[in-house]
mmCIF file of C-alpha atoms in Angstrom:
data_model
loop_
_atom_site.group_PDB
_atom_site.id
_atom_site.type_symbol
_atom_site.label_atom_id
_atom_site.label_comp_id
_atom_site.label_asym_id
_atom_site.label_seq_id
_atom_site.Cartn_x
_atom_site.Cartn_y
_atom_site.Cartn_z
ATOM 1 C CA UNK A 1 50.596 103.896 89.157
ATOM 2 C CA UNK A 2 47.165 102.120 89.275
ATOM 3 C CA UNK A 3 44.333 102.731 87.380
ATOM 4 C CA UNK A 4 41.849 105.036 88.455
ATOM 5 C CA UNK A 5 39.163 102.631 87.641
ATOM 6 C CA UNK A 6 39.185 98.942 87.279
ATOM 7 C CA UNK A 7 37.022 96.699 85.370
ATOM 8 C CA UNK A 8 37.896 93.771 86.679
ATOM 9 C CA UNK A 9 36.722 89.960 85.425
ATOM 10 C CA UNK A 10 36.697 87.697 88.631
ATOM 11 C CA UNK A 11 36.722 83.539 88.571
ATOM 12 C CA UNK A 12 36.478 81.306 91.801
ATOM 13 C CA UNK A 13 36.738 77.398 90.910
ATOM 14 C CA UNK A 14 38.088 76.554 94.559
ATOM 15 C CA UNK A 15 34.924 75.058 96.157
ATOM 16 C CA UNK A 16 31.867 73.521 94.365
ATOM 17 C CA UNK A 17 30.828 77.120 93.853
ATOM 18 C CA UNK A 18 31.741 77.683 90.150
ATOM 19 C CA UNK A 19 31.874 81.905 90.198
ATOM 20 C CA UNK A 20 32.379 84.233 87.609
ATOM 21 C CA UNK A 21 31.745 87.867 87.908
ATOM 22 C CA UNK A 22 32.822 92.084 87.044
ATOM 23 C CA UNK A 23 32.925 94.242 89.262
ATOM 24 C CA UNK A 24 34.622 97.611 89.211
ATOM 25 C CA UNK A 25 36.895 98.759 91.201
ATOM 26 C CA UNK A 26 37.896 102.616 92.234
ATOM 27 C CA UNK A 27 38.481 105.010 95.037
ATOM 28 C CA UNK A 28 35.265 104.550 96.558
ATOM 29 C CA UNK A 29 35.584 100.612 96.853
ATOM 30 C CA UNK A 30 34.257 97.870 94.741
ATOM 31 C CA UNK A 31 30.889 97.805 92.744
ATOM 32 C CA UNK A 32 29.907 94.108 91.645
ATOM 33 C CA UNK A 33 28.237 95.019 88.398
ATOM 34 C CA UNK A 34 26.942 91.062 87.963
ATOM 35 C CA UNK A 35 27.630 87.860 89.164
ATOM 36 C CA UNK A 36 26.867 84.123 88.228
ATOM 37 C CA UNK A 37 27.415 81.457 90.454
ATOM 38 C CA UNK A 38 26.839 77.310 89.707
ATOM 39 C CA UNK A 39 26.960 75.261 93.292
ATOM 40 C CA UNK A 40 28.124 71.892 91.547
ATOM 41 C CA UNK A 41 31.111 70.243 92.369
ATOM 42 C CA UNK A 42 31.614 68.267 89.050
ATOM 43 C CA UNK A 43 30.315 70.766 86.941
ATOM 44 C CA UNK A 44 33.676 73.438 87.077
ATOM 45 C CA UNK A 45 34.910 72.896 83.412
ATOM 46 C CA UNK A 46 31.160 72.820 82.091
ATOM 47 C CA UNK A 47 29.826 75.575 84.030
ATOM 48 C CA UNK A 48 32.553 78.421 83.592
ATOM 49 C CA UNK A 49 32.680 79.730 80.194
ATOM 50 C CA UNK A 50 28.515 80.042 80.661
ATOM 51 C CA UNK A 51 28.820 82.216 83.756
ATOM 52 C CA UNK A 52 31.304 84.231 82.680
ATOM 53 C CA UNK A 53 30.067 85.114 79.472
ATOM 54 C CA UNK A 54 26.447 85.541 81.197
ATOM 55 C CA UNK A 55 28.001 87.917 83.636
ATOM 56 C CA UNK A 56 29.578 89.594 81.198
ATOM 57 C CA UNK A 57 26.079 90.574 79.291
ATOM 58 C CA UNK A 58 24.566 90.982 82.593
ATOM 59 C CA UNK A 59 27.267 93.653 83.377
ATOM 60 C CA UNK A 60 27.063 95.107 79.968
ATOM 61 C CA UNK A 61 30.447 95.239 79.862
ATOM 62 C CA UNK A 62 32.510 93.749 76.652
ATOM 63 C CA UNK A 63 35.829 91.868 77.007
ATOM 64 C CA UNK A 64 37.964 94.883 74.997
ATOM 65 C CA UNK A 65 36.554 96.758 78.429
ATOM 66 C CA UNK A 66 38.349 94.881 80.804
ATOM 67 C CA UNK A 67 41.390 95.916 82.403
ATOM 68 C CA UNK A 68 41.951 93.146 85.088
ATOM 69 C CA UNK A 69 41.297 89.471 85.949
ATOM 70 C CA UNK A 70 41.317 88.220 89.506
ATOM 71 C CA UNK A 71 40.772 84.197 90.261
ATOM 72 C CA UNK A 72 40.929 82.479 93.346
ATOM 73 C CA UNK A 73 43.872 79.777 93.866
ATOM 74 C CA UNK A 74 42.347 77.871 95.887
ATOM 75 C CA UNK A 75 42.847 75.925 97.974
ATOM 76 C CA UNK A 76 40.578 73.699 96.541
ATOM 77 C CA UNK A 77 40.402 70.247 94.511
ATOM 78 C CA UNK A 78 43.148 69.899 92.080
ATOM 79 C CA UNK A 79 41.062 69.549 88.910
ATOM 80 C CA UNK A 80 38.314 71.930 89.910
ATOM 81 C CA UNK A 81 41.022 74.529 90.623
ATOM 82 C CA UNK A 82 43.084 74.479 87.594
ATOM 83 C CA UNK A 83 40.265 74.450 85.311
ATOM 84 C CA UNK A 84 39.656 78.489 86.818
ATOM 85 C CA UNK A 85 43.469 79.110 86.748
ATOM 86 C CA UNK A 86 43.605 77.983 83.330
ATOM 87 C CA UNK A 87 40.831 79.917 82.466
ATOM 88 C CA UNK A 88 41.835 83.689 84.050
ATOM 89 C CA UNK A 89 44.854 82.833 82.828
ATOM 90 C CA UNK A 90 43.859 82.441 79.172
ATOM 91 C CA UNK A 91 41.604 85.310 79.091
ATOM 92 C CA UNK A 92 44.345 87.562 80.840
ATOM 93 C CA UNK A 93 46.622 86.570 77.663
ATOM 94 C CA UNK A 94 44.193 87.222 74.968
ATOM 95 C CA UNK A 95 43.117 90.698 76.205
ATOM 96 C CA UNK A 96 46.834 91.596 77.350
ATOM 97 C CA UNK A 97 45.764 92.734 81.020
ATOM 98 C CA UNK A 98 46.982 91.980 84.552
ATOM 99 C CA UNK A 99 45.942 88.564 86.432
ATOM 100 C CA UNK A 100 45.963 88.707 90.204
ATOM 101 C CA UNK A 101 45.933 85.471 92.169
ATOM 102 C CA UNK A 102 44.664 85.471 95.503
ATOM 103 C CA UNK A 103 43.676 82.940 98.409
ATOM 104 C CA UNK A 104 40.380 81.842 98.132
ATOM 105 C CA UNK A 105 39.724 81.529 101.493
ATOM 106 C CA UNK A 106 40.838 85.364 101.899
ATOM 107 C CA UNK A 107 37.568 85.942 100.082
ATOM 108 C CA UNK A 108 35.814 84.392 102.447
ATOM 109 C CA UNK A 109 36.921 85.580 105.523
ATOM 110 C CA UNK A 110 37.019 89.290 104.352
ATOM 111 C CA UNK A 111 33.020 89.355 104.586
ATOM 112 C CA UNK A 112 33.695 88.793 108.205
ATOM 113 C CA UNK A 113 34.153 90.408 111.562
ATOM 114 C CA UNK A 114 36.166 89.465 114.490
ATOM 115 C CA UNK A 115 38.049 86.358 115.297
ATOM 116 C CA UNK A 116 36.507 83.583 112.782
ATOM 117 C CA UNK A 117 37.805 80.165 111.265
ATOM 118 C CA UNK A 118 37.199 79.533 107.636
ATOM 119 C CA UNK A 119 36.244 76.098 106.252
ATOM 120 C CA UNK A 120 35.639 74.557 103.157
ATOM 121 C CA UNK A 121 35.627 70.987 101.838
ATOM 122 C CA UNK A 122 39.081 69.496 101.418
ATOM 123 C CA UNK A 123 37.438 65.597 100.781
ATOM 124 C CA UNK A 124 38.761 62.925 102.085
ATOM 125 C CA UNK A 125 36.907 63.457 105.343
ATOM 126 C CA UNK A 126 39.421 66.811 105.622
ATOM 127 C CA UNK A 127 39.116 70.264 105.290
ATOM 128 C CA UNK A 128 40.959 73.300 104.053
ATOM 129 C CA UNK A 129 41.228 76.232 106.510
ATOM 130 C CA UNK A 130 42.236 79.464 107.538
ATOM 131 C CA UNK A 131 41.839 81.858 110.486
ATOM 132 C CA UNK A 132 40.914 85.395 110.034
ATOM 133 C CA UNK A 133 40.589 88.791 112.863
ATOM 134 C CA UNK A 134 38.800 91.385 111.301
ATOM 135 C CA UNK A 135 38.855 89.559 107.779
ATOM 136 C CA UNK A 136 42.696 89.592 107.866
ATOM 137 C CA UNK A 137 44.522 86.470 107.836
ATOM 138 C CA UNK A 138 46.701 85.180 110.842
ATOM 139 C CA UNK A 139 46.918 81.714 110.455
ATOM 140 C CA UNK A 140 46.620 79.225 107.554
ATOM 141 C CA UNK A 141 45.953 78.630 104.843
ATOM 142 C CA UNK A 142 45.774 74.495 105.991
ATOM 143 C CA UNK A 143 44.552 71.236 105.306
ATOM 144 C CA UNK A 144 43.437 68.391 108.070
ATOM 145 C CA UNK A 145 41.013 66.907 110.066
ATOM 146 C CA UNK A 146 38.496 69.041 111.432
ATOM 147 C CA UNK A 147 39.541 67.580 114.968
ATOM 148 C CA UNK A 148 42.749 68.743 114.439
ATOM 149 C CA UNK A 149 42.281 71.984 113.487
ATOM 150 C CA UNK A 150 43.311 74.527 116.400
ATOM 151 C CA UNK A 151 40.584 75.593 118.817
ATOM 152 C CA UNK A 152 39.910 79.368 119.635
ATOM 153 C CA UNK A 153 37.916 80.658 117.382
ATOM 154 C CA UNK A 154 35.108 82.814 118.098
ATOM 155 C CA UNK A 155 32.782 82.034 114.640
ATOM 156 C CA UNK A 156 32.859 79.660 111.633
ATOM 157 C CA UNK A 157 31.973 80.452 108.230
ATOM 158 C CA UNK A 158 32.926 78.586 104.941
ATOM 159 C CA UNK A 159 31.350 75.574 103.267
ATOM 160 C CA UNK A 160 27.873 74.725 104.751
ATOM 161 C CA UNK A 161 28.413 70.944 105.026
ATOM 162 C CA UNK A 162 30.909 71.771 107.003
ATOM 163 C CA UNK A 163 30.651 74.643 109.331
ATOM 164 C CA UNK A 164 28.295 72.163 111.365
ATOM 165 C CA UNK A 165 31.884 70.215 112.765
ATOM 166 C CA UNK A 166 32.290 72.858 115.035
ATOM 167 C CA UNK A 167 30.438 74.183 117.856
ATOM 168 C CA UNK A 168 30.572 77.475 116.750
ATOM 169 C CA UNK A 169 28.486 80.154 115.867
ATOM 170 C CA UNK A 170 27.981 80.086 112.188
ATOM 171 C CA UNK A 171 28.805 83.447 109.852
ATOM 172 C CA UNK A 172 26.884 83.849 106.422
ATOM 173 C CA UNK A 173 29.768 83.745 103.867
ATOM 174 C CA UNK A 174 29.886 79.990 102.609
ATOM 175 C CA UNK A 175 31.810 80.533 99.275
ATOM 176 C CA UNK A 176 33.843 83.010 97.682
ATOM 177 C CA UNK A 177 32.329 86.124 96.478
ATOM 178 C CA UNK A 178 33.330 88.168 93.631
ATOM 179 C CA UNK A 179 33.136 91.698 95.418
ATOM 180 C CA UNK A 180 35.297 89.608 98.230
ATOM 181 C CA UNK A 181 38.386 88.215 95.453
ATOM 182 C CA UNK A 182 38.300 92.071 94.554
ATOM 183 C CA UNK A 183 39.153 93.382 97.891
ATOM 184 C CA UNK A 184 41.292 89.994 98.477
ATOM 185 C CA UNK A 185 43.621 91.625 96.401
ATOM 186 C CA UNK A 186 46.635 93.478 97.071
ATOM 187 C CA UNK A 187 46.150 96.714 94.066
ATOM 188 C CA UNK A 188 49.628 98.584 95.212
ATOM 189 C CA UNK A 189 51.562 95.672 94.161
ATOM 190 C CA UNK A 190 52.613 94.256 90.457
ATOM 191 C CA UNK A 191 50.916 90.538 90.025
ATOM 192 C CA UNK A 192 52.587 87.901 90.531
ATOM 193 C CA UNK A 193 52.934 84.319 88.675
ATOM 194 C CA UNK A 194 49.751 82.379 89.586
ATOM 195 C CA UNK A 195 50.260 79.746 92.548
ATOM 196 C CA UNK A 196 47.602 77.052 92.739
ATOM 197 C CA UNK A 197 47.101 76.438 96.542
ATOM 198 C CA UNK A 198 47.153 72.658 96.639
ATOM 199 C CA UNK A 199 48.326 72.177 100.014
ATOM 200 C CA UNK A 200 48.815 68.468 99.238
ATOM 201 C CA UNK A 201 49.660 66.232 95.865
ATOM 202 C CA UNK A 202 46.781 65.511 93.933
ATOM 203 C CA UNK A 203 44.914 62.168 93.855
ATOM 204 C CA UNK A 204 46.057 61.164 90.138
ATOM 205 C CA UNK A 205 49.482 59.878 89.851
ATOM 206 C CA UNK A 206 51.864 59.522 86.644
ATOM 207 C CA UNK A 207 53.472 55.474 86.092
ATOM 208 C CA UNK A 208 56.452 56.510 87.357
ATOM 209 C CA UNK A 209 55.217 58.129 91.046
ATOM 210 C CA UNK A 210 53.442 54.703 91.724
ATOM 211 C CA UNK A 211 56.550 52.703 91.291
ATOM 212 C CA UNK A 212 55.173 50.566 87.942
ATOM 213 C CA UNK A 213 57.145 49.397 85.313
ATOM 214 C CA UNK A 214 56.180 49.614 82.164
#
């Protein structure tokens, strides 16, 4: 049986928007008590530890408090991703509490009504994406072209560089929000190991995957 009340630290490293934020969670829905957000795409590692422990004080909530972590997995960037998996999954070990994994794209299209597509930046002139009625998912997660990715839609929302590649109406949510990983999450069931969302192999590759002898 669930808590009646969750405290709940949240961490998004999945897009450039390095987020960390409480929030608590009960019966009547989710109350974001602070948030800090850092829109830099190298700055993931650097940026982190400051915006959680500065939402943290802002929340006036101390870590012994907690009784839940929720990060996004992506997708996203290999290395910006797994420095926020790393990182919920560190603090969920240390305090001894629950760490729930969820899409981060699912945060996204939550904030959103009716049939919309959900972008974000994927590099390599791709982008990751998902499709969402209602803010529940029914197609995706995915990674490609944004020519290739299927027509239909009604609205876009999602990374702002981005959004502008199809002639769509554009939705406000561009990254994902902490009250959005909250309600992201599926609360009536145990977590589960943490899945980073990759959706392709990373750019770095050991000796041995490029063929050279040593």
């Amino acid at each position: 049986m669930e808590p009646l009340v969750t405290t709940v630290l949240v961490i998004d490293t999945a897009t450039p928007a390095v987020t960390a934020g409480v929030a608590r969670r009960d019966a009547s829905g989710v109350e974001v008590l602070a948030e800090h957000v850092t829109l830099d795409a190298r700055a993931h590692a650097e940026q982190l530890t400051p915006n959680v422990l500065g939402a943290m004080a802002d929340a006036g909530v101390a870590m012994s408090q907690l009784t839940a972590v929720v990060v996004g997995c992506g997708p996203g960037p290999f290395t910006g991703l797994r420095v926020g998996m790393a990182t919920a999954a560190a603090y969920g070990h240390a305090l001894g509490v629950p760490v729930y994994g969820v899409c981060s794209l699912d945060a996204i299209g939550i904030d959103t009504d009716g049939d919309v597509l959900v972008v974000t930046d994927a590099r390599r002139r791709e982008v990751y994406w998902a499709r969402y009625v209602d803010g529940a998912r029914t197609t995706g997660p995915d990674v490609c072209a944004p020519g290739d990715v299927p027509a239909g839609a009604a609205a876009v929302a999602g990374s702002p560089d981005h959004v502008g590649l199809f002639d769509l109406p554009r939705l406000t949510p561009t990254h994902p929000s902490t009250s959005g990983l909250v309600r992201a999450v599926d609360w009536s069931a145990a977590p589960g190991p943490l899945v980073p969302l990759y959706l392709r192999r990373p750019d770095a590759k050991t000796t041995a995957e490029r063929g050279v002898r040593s």
